Tab-separated table of C-alpha atoms in Angstrom:
chain	number	residue	atom	x	y	z
X	1	MET	CA	4.070	12.752	27.103
X	2	GLN	CA	3.015	16.160	25.790
X	3	PRO	CA	4.877	17.672	22.809
X	4	ASP	CA	5.865	21.344	22.907
X	5	LEU	CA	4.933	23.629	20.020
X	6	ALA	CA	8.100	22.888	17.982
X	7	GLU	CA	7.659	19.121	18.405
X	8	ALA	CA	4.003	19.381	17.443
X	9	GLY	CA	5.081	21.217	14.271
X	10	LEU	CA	7.602	18.475	13.447
X	11	ILE	CA	4.967	15.795	14.009
X	12	LEU	CA	2.585	17.656	11.707
X	13	LEU	CA	5.290	17.915	9.028
X	14	SER	CA	5.957	14.170	9.191
X	15	PHE	CA	2.365	13.803	8.001
X	16	ILE	CA	2.233	16.678	5.511
X	17	ILE	CA	5.506	15.933	3.625
X	18	PRO	CA	4.613	12.379	2.466
X	19	LEU	CA	0.971	13.363	1.884
X	20	LEU	CA	1.888	16.258	-0.415
X	21	LEU	CA	4.565	14.210	-2.165
X	22	VAL	CA	2.091	11.445	-3.037
X	23	ILE	CA	-0.750	13.795	-4.015
X	24	LEU	CA	1.406	16.154	-6.107
X	25	ALA	CA	3.584	13.524	-7.816
X	26	MET	CA	0.836	10.965	-8.492
X	27	PRO	CA	-0.630	12.642	-11.637
X	28	ARG	CA	2.886	12.856	-13.122
X	29	SER	CA	3.557	9.206	-12.208
X	30	ILE	CA	0.236	8.155	-13.763
X	31	ARG	CA	1.066	10.058	-16.989
X	32	TYR	CA	4.547	8.490	-17.137
X	33	LEU	CA	3.213	4.935	-16.613
X	34	THR	CA	0.475	5.460	-19.219
X	35	ARG	CA	2.941	6.887	-21.791
X	36	SER	CA	5.342	3.981	-21.282
X	37	GLY	CA	2.537	1.425	-21.670
X	38	ARG	CA	2.665	0.209	-18.065
X	39	VAL	CA	-1.074	-0.386	-17.690
X	40	VAL	CA	-3.139	-3.405	-16.646
X	41	ASP	CA	-6.765	-4.350	-17.166
X	42	ASP	CA	-9.178	-3.447	-14.379
X	43	VAL	CA	-10.935	-6.786	-14.711
X	44	HIS	CA	-13.859	-5.832	-12.487
X	45	LYS	CA	-15.158	-3.323	-15.054
X	46	GLN	CA	-17.457	-4.137	-17.962
X	47	PRO	CA	-15.654	-3.766	-20.436
X	48	PRO	CA	-12.232	-3.819	-18.686
X	49	THR	CA	-10.510	-0.431	-18.463
X	50	LYS	CA	-6.751	0.195	-18.498
X	51	VAL	CA	-5.192	1.421	-15.248
X	52	PRO	CA	-1.569	2.617	-14.777
X	53	PHE	CA	0.499	0.208	-12.688
X	54	PRO	CA	2.535	0.056	-10.435
X	55	VAL	CA	2.613	3.279	-8.407
X	56	GLY	CA	4.228	1.364	-5.510
X	57	PRO	CA	7.569	3.148	-6.196
X	58	LEU	CA	5.927	6.537	-5.610
X	59	LEU	CA	4.310	5.308	-2.379
X	60	PHE	CA	7.725	4.071	-1.269
X	61	LEU	CA	9.255	7.473	-2.070
X	62	GLY	CA	6.543	9.122	0.042
X	63	ALA	CA	7.231	6.761	2.958
X	64	LEU	CA	10.991	7.258	2.564
X	65	ALA	CA	10.680	11.061	2.624
X	66	GLY	CA	8.428	10.942	5.706
X	67	GLU	CA	10.555	8.501	7.712
X	68	ILE	CA	13.832	10.276	6.851
X	69	PHE	CA	12.254	13.532	8.003
X	70	VAL	CA	11.266	11.860	11.301
X	71	TYR	CA	14.843	10.559	11.683
X	72	ILE	CA	16.326	14.021	11.111
X	73	ALA	CA	13.762	15.702	13.371
X	74	PHE	CA	13.882	13.266	16.296
X	75	GLY	CA	17.205	11.400	15.875
X	76	SER	CA	15.764	7.985	16.683
X	77	LEU	CA	16.534	4.715	14.866
X	78	VAL	CA	12.808	3.846	14.826
X	79	PRO	CA	12.027	5.477	11.424
X	80	LEU	CA	15.163	3.916	9.881
X	81	ALA	CA	14.145	0.454	11.083
X	82	VAL	CA	10.628	1.045	9.722
X	83	ILE	CA	11.766	2.233	6.303
X	84	GLY	CA	14.450	-0.491	6.133
X	85	GLY	CA	11.833	-3.242	6.423
X	86	ALA	CA	9.552	-1.367	4.031
X	87	ALA	CA	12.387	-1.079	1.483
X	88	ILE	CA	13.025	-4.828	1.491
X	89	ALA	CA	9.304	-5.620	1.135
X	90	PHE	CA	9.050	-2.984	-1.617
X	91	ALA	CA	11.986	-4.545	-3.533
X	92	ILE	CA	10.415	-8.018	-3.279
X	93	GLY	CA	7.076	-6.617	-4.441
X	94	LEU	CA	8.670	-4.757	-7.334
X	95	ALA	CA	10.436	-7.950	-8.431
X	96	ASP	CA	7.024	-9.646	-8.345
X	97	ASP	CA	5.411	-6.807	-10.325
X	98	LEU	CA	8.087	-7.060	-13.023
X	99	PHE	CA	8.899	-10.795	-13.152
X	100	VAL	CA	6.163	-12.615	-11.092
X	101	LEU	CA	7.642	-14.566	-8.156
X	102	GLY	CA	6.354	-17.966	-7.050
X	103	GLY	CA	3.609	-18.340	-4.445
X	104	LYS	CA	6.081	-19.697	-1.848
X	105	THR	CA	9.056	-17.509	-2.808
X	106	LYS	CA	7.433	-14.250	-1.715
X	107	PRO	CA	6.640	-15.244	1.900
X	108	LEU	CA	10.109	-16.746	2.318
X	109	LEU	CA	11.848	-13.637	0.973
X	110	LEU	CA	9.671	-11.441	3.183
X	111	LEU	CA	11.328	-12.949	6.262
X	112	PHE	CA	14.244	-10.624	5.372
X	113	ALA	CA	11.979	-7.582	5.857
X	114	ALA	CA	12.241	-8.201	9.628
X	115	VAL	CA	16.054	-7.950	9.568
X	116	PRO	CA	16.377	-4.114	9.738
X	117	LEU	CA	14.133	-4.000	12.810
X	118	VAL	CA	15.898	-6.850	14.605
X	119	VAL	CA	19.372	-5.466	13.750
X	120	SER	CA	18.423	-1.899	14.743
X	121	GLY	CA	17.356	-3.328	18.106
X	122	VAL	CA	21.013	-4.211	18.698
X	123	PHE	CA	22.062	-0.552	18.287
X	124	GLN	CA	19.110	1.007	20.128
X	125	LYS	CA	18.182	-1.212	23.050
X	126	ASN	CA	14.738	0.290	23.637
X	127	LEU	CA	13.697	0.119	19.955
X	128	TYR	CA	11.080	-2.465	20.906
X	129	GLU	CA	10.199	-4.361	24.061
X	130	SER	CA	10.282	-8.137	23.791
X	131	ASN	CA	7.007	-8.542	25.629
X	132	LEU	CA	3.339	-7.832	24.987
X	133	THR	CA	0.963	-5.588	26.916
X	134	PHE	CA	-2.539	-7.005	27.359
X	135	PRO	CA	-5.721	-5.051	28.006
X	136	LEU	CA	-6.496	-4.851	31.761
X	137	LEU	CA	-3.774	-7.411	32.556
X	138	GLY	CA	-0.713	-5.304	31.664
X	139	HIS	CA	2.749	-6.561	30.726
X	140	ILE	CA	3.594	-10.212	30.465
X	141	GLY	CA	7.190	-11.219	31.214
X	142	GLU	CA	10.137	-10.828	28.825
X	143	HIS	CA	10.344	-13.637	26.260
X	144	PHE	CA	13.169	-12.499	23.987
X	145	THR	CA	13.652	-15.619	21.826
X	146	ILE	CA	9.937	-16.272	21.307
X	147	TYR	CA	9.311	-12.581	20.632
X	148	ILE	CA	12.056	-12.375	17.978
X	149	LEU	CA	10.684	-15.512	16.294
X	150	LEU	CA	7.216	-13.923	16.255
X	151	VAL	CA	8.700	-10.704	14.805
X	152	LEU	CA	10.316	-12.741	12.001
X	153	VAL	CA	7.029	-14.487	11.226
X	154	ALA	CA	4.982	-11.284	11.503
X	155	PHE	CA	6.487	-9.658	8.412
X	156	PRO	CA	5.571	-12.300	5.798
X	157	VAL	CA	2.178	-12.851	7.455
X	158	VAL	CA	1.173	-9.175	7.663
X	159	ALA	CA	2.680	-8.127	4.309
X	160	ASN	CA	0.930	-11.005	2.521
X	161	ALA	CA	-2.313	-10.277	4.353
X	162	PHE	CA	-2.174	-6.686	3.053
X	163	ASN	CA	-1.324	-7.934	-0.441
X	164	MET	CA	-4.346	-10.239	-0.431
X	165	MET	CA	-6.546	-7.222	0.394
X	166	ASP	CA	-5.485	-5.566	-2.875
X	167	SER	CA	-8.128	-6.771	-5.309
X	168	PHE	CA	-10.657	-3.986	-5.866
X	169	ASN	CA	-10.698	-0.252	-6.472
X	170	GLY	CA	-9.748	1.573	-3.281
X	171	GLN	CA	-9.585	-1.600	-1.207
X	172	ILE	CA	-5.902	-1.567	-0.196
X	173	SER	CA	-5.644	2.214	0.256
X	174	GLY	CA	-8.860	2.449	2.315
X	175	PHE	CA	-7.973	-0.630	4.350
X	176	THR	CA	-4.488	0.741	5.100
X	177	LEU	CA	-5.897	4.156	5.980
X	178	LEU	CA	-8.418	2.731	8.479
X	179	THR	CA	-6.000	0.284	10.089
X	180	SER	CA	-3.154	2.814	10.280
X	181	LEU	CA	-5.502	5.251	12.056
X	182	ALA	CA	-6.307	2.498	14.589
X	183	LEU	CA	-2.567	1.893	14.947
X	184	LEU	CA	-1.925	5.617	15.436
X	185	PHE	CA	-4.640	5.772	18.107
X	186	GLY	CA	-2.981	2.934	20.044
X	187	VAL	CA	0.499	4.459	19.740
X	188	VAL	CA	-0.761	7.889	20.903
X	189	LEU	CA	-2.458	6.323	23.951
X	190	HIS	CA	0.760	4.398	24.673
X	191	ALA	CA	2.736	7.666	24.457
X	192	ILE	CA	0.322	9.394	26.861
X	193	ALA	CA	0.454	6.495	29.338
X	194	ASP	CA	4.224	5.987	29.273
X	195	SER	CA	6.400	9.048	29.933
X	196	SER	CA	9.532	7.319	28.580
X	197	PHE	CA	7.881	6.647	25.205
X	198	SER	CA	9.597	8.770	22.524
X	199	LEU	CA	7.630	11.040	20.187
X	200	ALA	CA	9.590	9.548	17.260
X	201	ARG	CA	7.455	6.425	17.581
X	202	VAL	CA	4.274	8.465	17.180
X	203	ALA	CA	5.717	10.525	14.311
X	204	SER	CA	6.912	7.357	12.517
X	205	VAL	CA	3.303	6.185	12.110
X	206	LEU	CA	2.226	9.373	10.318
X	207	PRO	CA	3.962	8.722	6.958
X	208	LEU	CA	1.975	5.464	6.672
X	209	VAL	CA	-1.303	7.290	7.380
X	210	ALA	CA	-0.281	10.027	4.917
X	211	ILE	CA	0.620	7.794	1.966
X	212	ALA	CA	-2.525	5.703	2.503
X	213	ALA	CA	-4.674	8.874	2.533
X	214	GLY	CA	-2.904	10.352	-0.505
X	215	PHE	CA	-3.113	7.113	-2.442
X	216	PHE	CA	-6.807	6.681	-1.600
X	217	VAL	CA	-7.576	9.845	-3.593
X	218	PHE	CA	-6.332	8.112	-6.771
X	219	ASN	CA	-7.081	4.476	-5.915
X	220	ARG	CA	-10.750	4.829	-4.879
X	221	TYR	CA	-13.503	3.839	-7.325
X	222	PRO	CA	-12.964	4.287	-10.273
X	223	SER	CA	-9.224	3.734	-9.788
X	224	LYS	CA	-6.783	5.944	-11.628
X	225	ALA	CA	-3.771	3.963	-10.360
X	226	PHE	CA	-2.899	0.532	-8.936
X	227	ASP	CA	-0.063	0.104	-6.459
X	228	GLY	CA	0.997	-3.432	-7.411
X	229	ASP	CA	2.647	-5.869	-5.013
X	230	SER	CA	5.443	-3.325	-4.519
X	231	GLY	CA	2.953	-1.012	-2.810
X	232	ALA	CA	0.845	-3.564	-0.922
X	233	LEU	CA	3.771	-5.545	0.519
X	234	MET	CA	5.509	-2.321	1.550
X	235	LEU	CA	2.383	-1.026	3.324
X	236	GLY	CA	2.059	-4.351	5.185
X	237	ALA	CA	5.730	-4.373	6.222
X	238	MET	CA	5.472	-0.767	7.466
X	239	PHE	CA	2.363	-1.644	9.455
X	240	ALA	CA	4.142	-4.623	11.092
X	241	SER	CA	7.237	-2.542	11.975
X	242	LEU	CA	5.157	0.291	13.435
X	243	ALA	CA	3.023	-2.085	15.524
X	244	ILE	CA	6.206	-3.529	17.048
X	245	THR	CA	8.061	-0.240	17.624
X	246	GLY	CA	4.852	1.324	18.966
X	247	GLY	CA	4.345	-1.573	21.415
X	248	VAL	CA	0.750	-2.026	20.223
X	249	GLU	CA	1.066	-5.484	18.672
X	250	ILE	CA	-2.246	-6.828	20.006
X	251	ALA	CA	-4.339	-3.805	18.983
X	252	ALA	CA	-2.666	-3.852	15.543
X	253	MET	CA	-3.383	-7.558	15.116
X	254	ILE	CA	-7.053	-6.947	15.942
X	255	ALA	CA	-7.318	-4.058	13.456
X	256	ILE	CA	-6.249	-6.322	10.590
X	257	VAL	CA	-8.520	-9.253	11.519
X	258	PRO	CA	-10.434	-8.946	8.182
X	259	ALA	CA	-7.116	-9.344	6.313
X	260	ILE	CA	-6.067	-12.235	8.574
X	261	LEU	CA	-9.407	-13.963	7.928
X	262	ASN	CA	-9.089	-13.282	4.187
X	263	SER	CA	-5.586	-14.849	4.119
X	264	PHE	CA	-6.751	-17.787	6.208
X	265	TYR	CA	-9.728	-18.446	3.915
X	266	THR	CA	-7.581	-18.182	0.782
X	267	LEU	CA	-4.724	-20.332	2.086
X	268	SER	CA	-7.004	-22.991	3.548
X	269	SER	CA	-9.133	-23.324	0.424
X	270	ALA	CA	-6.197	-23.081	-2.028
X	271	ARG	CA	-4.313	-25.574	0.205
X	272	GLY	CA	-1.169	-23.494	0.670
X	273	PHE	CA	0.662	-20.586	-0.892
X	274	VAL	CA	-0.460	-20.406	-4.503
X	275	GLU	CA	0.279	-17.382	-6.677
X	276	ARG	CA	-3.145	-15.811	-7.368
X	277	ARG	CA	-2.535	-15.793	-11.151
X	278	ARG	CA	-2.170	-19.597	-10.983
X	279	MET	CA	-5.257	-20.400	-8.967
X	280	ALA	CA	-7.381	-23.088	-10.584
X	281	ALA	CA	-10.600	-21.093	-10.195
X	282	ARG	CA	-11.502	-17.512	-9.325
X	283	PRO	CA	-13.464	-16.906	-6.103
X	284	THR	CA	-15.828	-14.459	-7.810
X	285	HIS	CA	-16.917	-13.458	-11.295
X	286	LEU	CA	-18.313	-10.361	-12.920
X	287	GLY	CA	-21.913	-10.721	-14.112
X	288	GLU	CA	-23.278	-9.182	-17.307
X	289	ASP	CA	-25.096	-6.649	-15.119
X	290	GLY	CA	-21.728	-5.335	-13.877
X	291	LYS	CA	-22.212	-6.860	-10.422
X	292	MET	CA	-19.864	-9.290	-8.683
X	293	TYR	CA	-21.118	-12.827	-7.987
X	294	PRO	CA	-19.585	-15.597	-5.865
X	295	SER	CA	-18.101	-18.449	-7.887
X	296	LEU	CA	-19.967	-21.764	-7.722
X	297	GLU	CA	-16.835	-23.766	-8.624
X	298	PRO	CA	-16.073	-26.225	-5.794
X	299	SER	CA	-12.324	-25.575	-6.229
X	300	SER	CA	-12.650	-21.793	-6.025
X	301	PRO	CA	-10.928	-20.190	-3.034
X	302	ASN	CA	-13.214	-19.160	-0.185
X	303	THR	CA	-12.021	-15.573	0.075
X	304	LEU	CA	-13.580	-12.895	2.270
X	305	ILE	CA	-14.999	-11.339	-0.920
X	306	ARG	CA	-16.770	-14.583	-1.816
X	307	LEU	CA	-18.241	-14.822	1.680
X	308	ILE	CA	-19.551	-11.258	1.435
X	309	LEU	CA	-21.058	-11.924	-1.994
X	310	LEU	CA	-22.835	-15.055	-0.777
X	311	SER	CA	-25.308	-12.646	0.851
X	312	GLY	CA	-26.138	-11.246	-2.578
X	313	PRO	CA	-24.404	-9.773	-5.649
X	314	LEU	CA	-22.862	-6.329	-5.268
X	315	ASP	CA	-21.279	-3.818	-7.596
X	316	GLU	CA	-17.615	-3.069	-6.945
X	317	ARG	CA	-18.295	0.139	-5.048
X	318	ASP	CA	-20.729	-1.517	-2.592
X	319	LEU	CA	-18.462	-4.525	-2.223
X	320	VAL	CA	-15.537	-2.310	-1.178
X	321	LYS	CA	-17.905	-0.444	1.161
X	322	SER	CA	-18.737	-3.781	2.849
X	323	ILE	CA	-15.034	-4.509	3.305
X	324	PHE	CA	-14.588	-1.063	4.838
X	325	ILE	CA	-17.459	-1.737	7.269
X	326	LEU	CA	-15.810	-5.001	8.388
X	327	THR	CA	-12.471	-3.183	8.701
X	328	ALA	CA	-14.049	-0.302	10.630
X	329	VAL	CA	-15.594	-2.772	13.109
X	330	ALA	CA	-12.181	-4.404	13.591
X	331	CYS	CA	-10.603	-0.955	14.056
X	332	LEU	CA	-13.217	-0.065	16.695
X	333	LEU	CA	-12.403	-3.297	18.539
X	334	SER	CA	-8.724	-2.396	18.201
X	335	GLY	CA	-9.445	1.068	19.636
X	336	ALA	CA	-11.282	-0.522	22.574
X	337	ILE	CA	-8.273	-2.789	23.182
X	338	SER	CA	-5.961	0.248	23.129
X	339	VAL	CA	-8.146	2.108	25.644
X	340	LEU	CA	-8.346	-0.926	27.954
X	341	THR	CA	-4.572	-1.375	27.681
X	342	TRP	CA	-3.308	2.169	28.135
X	343	VAL	CA	-6.017	4.191	29.925
X	344	HIS	CA	-6.130	3.389	33.628
U	1	MET	CA	-28.033	-6.386	8.120
U	2	LYS	CA	-26.213	-8.508	5.542
U	3	LEU	CA	-22.808	-8.272	7.226
U	4	ALA	CA	-23.976	-9.172	10.751
U	5	SER	CA	-22.909	-12.831	10.493
U	6	LEU	CA	-19.472	-11.914	9.145
U	7	ILE	CA	-19.055	-9.335	11.907
U	8	GLY	CA	-19.931	-12.142	14.350
U	9	ILE	CA	-17.198	-14.352	12.850
U	10	GLU	CA	-14.811	-11.403	13.075
U	11	ALA	CA	-15.676	-10.945	16.773
U	12	VAL	CA	-15.047	-14.634	17.493
U	13	ALA	CA	-11.689	-14.444	15.672
U	14	PHE	CA	-10.860	-11.359	17.782
U	15	LEU	CA	-11.729	-13.046	21.094
U	16	LEU	CA	-9.800	-16.196	20.173
U	17	ILE	CA	-6.715	-14.229	19.115
U	18	ILE	CA	-6.648	-12.280	22.393
U	19	GLY	CA	-7.427	-15.316	24.575
U	20	GLU	CA	-5.010	-17.667	22.856
U	21	THR	CA	-2.145	-15.151	22.757
U	22	TYR	CA	-2.596	-14.603	26.482
U	23	LEU	CA	-2.696	-18.356	27.172
U	24	PHE	CA	0.422	-18.853	25.039
U	25	PHE	CA	2.489	-16.290	26.912
U	26	MET	CA	1.060	-16.771	30.414
U	27	ALA	CA	0.412	-20.511	30.574
U	28	ILE	CA	2.353	-22.393	27.912
U	29	ILE	CA	5.731	-20.630	27.850
U	30	PRO	CA	6.280	-20.635	31.652
U	31	LEU	CA	4.998	-24.220	31.905
U	32	GLY	CA	6.695	-26.746	34.177
U	33	PRO	CA	9.441	-26.631	36.843
U	34	VAL	CA	13.075	-25.898	35.961
U	35	PRO	CA	14.096	-29.193	34.260
U	36	HIS	CA	16.796	-31.256	36.035
U	37	SER	CA	17.389	-33.790	33.289
U	38	LEU	CA	17.423	-33.917	29.520
U	39	ALA	CA	14.425	-36.259	29.493
U	40	VAL	CA	12.276	-33.873	31.560
U	41	TYR	CA	13.460	-30.917	29.492
U	42	THR	CA	12.579	-32.728	26.241
U	43	ALA	CA	9.190	-33.788	27.587
U	44	ILE	CA	8.321	-30.236	28.692
U	45	THR	CA	9.497	-28.779	25.385
U	46	LEU	CA	7.403	-31.289	23.418
U	47	LEU	CA	4.416	-30.561	25.644
U	48	LYS	CA	4.797	-26.812	24.988
U	49	VAL	CA	5.071	-27.360	21.226
U	50	GLY	CA	2.039	-29.660	21.341
U	51	LEU	CA	-0.047	-27.187	23.331
U	52	THR	CA	0.958	-24.351	20.977
U	53	PHE	CA	-0.141	-26.413	17.981
U	54	GLY	CA	-3.305	-27.211	19.910
U	55	LEU	CA	-4.090	-23.504	20.220
U	56	GLY	CA	-3.499	-23.061	16.478
U	57	ILE	CA	-5.689	-26.020	15.631
U	58	LEU	CA	-8.425	-24.761	17.957
U	59	TRP	CA	-8.442	-21.384	16.124
U	60	LEU	CA	-8.512	-23.103	12.734
U	61	ALA	CA	-11.241	-25.539	13.785
U	62	VAL	CA	-13.494	-22.785	15.138
U	63	MET	CA	-12.971	-20.595	12.074
U	64	VAL	CA	-13.522	-23.443	9.609
U	65	SER	CA	-16.693	-24.555	11.430
U	66	LEU	CA	-18.113	-21.032	11.562
U	67	THR	CA	-17.294	-20.436	7.897
U	68	ARG	CA	-18.884	-23.713	6.818
U	69	LEU	CA	-22.005	-22.864	8.792
U	70	TYR	CA	-22.079	-19.418	7.198
U	71	VAL	CA	-21.521	-20.702	3.633
U	72	ARG	CA	-24.144	-23.415	4.060
U	73	SER	CA	-26.754	-21.018	5.406
U	74	ARG	CA	-26.043	-18.470	2.657
U	75	LEU	CA	-26.088	-21.023	-0.175
U	76	ARG	CA	-29.512	-22.136	0.983
U	77	THR	CA	-30.899	-18.653	0.421
U	78	ARG	CA	-28.694	-17.593	-2.526
U	79	THR	CA	-30.292	-16.270	-5.708
U	80	PRO	CA	-29.111	-17.692	-9.069
U	81	THR	CA	-26.543	-15.634	-11.028
U	82	PRO	CA	-27.364	-14.303	-14.506
U	83	SER	CA	-24.169	-15.707	-16.075
U	84	SER	CA	-23.948	-19.125	-14.466
């Protein structure tokens, strides 16, 4: 499907509006949070610095503006379903930022983030297809019940996986930017291959790319703002919704393999959902030389960060660079999957 | 390259995810003939649940084994930390 000039302009605006909103409003948001004492220690600095927190509400506003623009421009329910799920995940994250929810409460509550997408599917029949498309092999048959169950499970899994990637300066924003670009690539190829695929699905991905790019400017090393769980859970829920509405579930799953591995390592070594503030031991520690070292405690969780550091200590900037390399490799694999799926 | 082993683990996770998802949808879900009795239906359902868990356990087992191998090999060559 090829957009005409007006549609191309609308698609461009669905990227520019949230990007400008985040970039222009972030300094004001940072000043407000600092003035009102909403700052946390950046514990990976020697000595710890104070960083304004949480800017998740601003990221949500950016996503809201972008998705509402897409809804007005294209008249599809896709952006409303996407922002509906994001809003629920954002509210759960904000509650966690303000009051600290239990380790098991968050994943359970996040099941509700799937509701807007599932309910919107009742009103717009083609909102998502209840089947998967495999590289080279094409569509598998319709499996409505199984697919809906997987959609319900996807939201807590993906949102928590994103949240667990939010530990270091620039980590969550860079990770989201890379993976959302891989997602966008898959959705664009899907749109080119399938003439019935609406442009709204492509445009709906752009606000996620935009807020991740805008946030990266302020979140990269040394961070001037942290998003909090309200931001990370919302980004994860948006990613899950967009993968489903874009029909690129497999490519999206591959792009976030580093986050899936990180969650798996943490959950398996912490033996279940444990709130990170209550973990018995930290997976890493900051050395006197300002570098990160893997913890030698037997009870410490085996996170992806610890595995990276087992190859040698790294400062925060190089550590985040390593995570980006692993993410970029996963995104390249995801891109290959998208090409093999949609280019014939 | 320090990250080569982790990229290898990532590639295995990728191949298993693709392969197992395909097996789940193409082999496990359509499994068996249309059941004529409750007993056959129950048996087929249990078999499907068992096979699905089997796929999950296979993924976990491979990942745990690879990670253990990785951690063991890295700890052998690890340099001591200045604060521990």
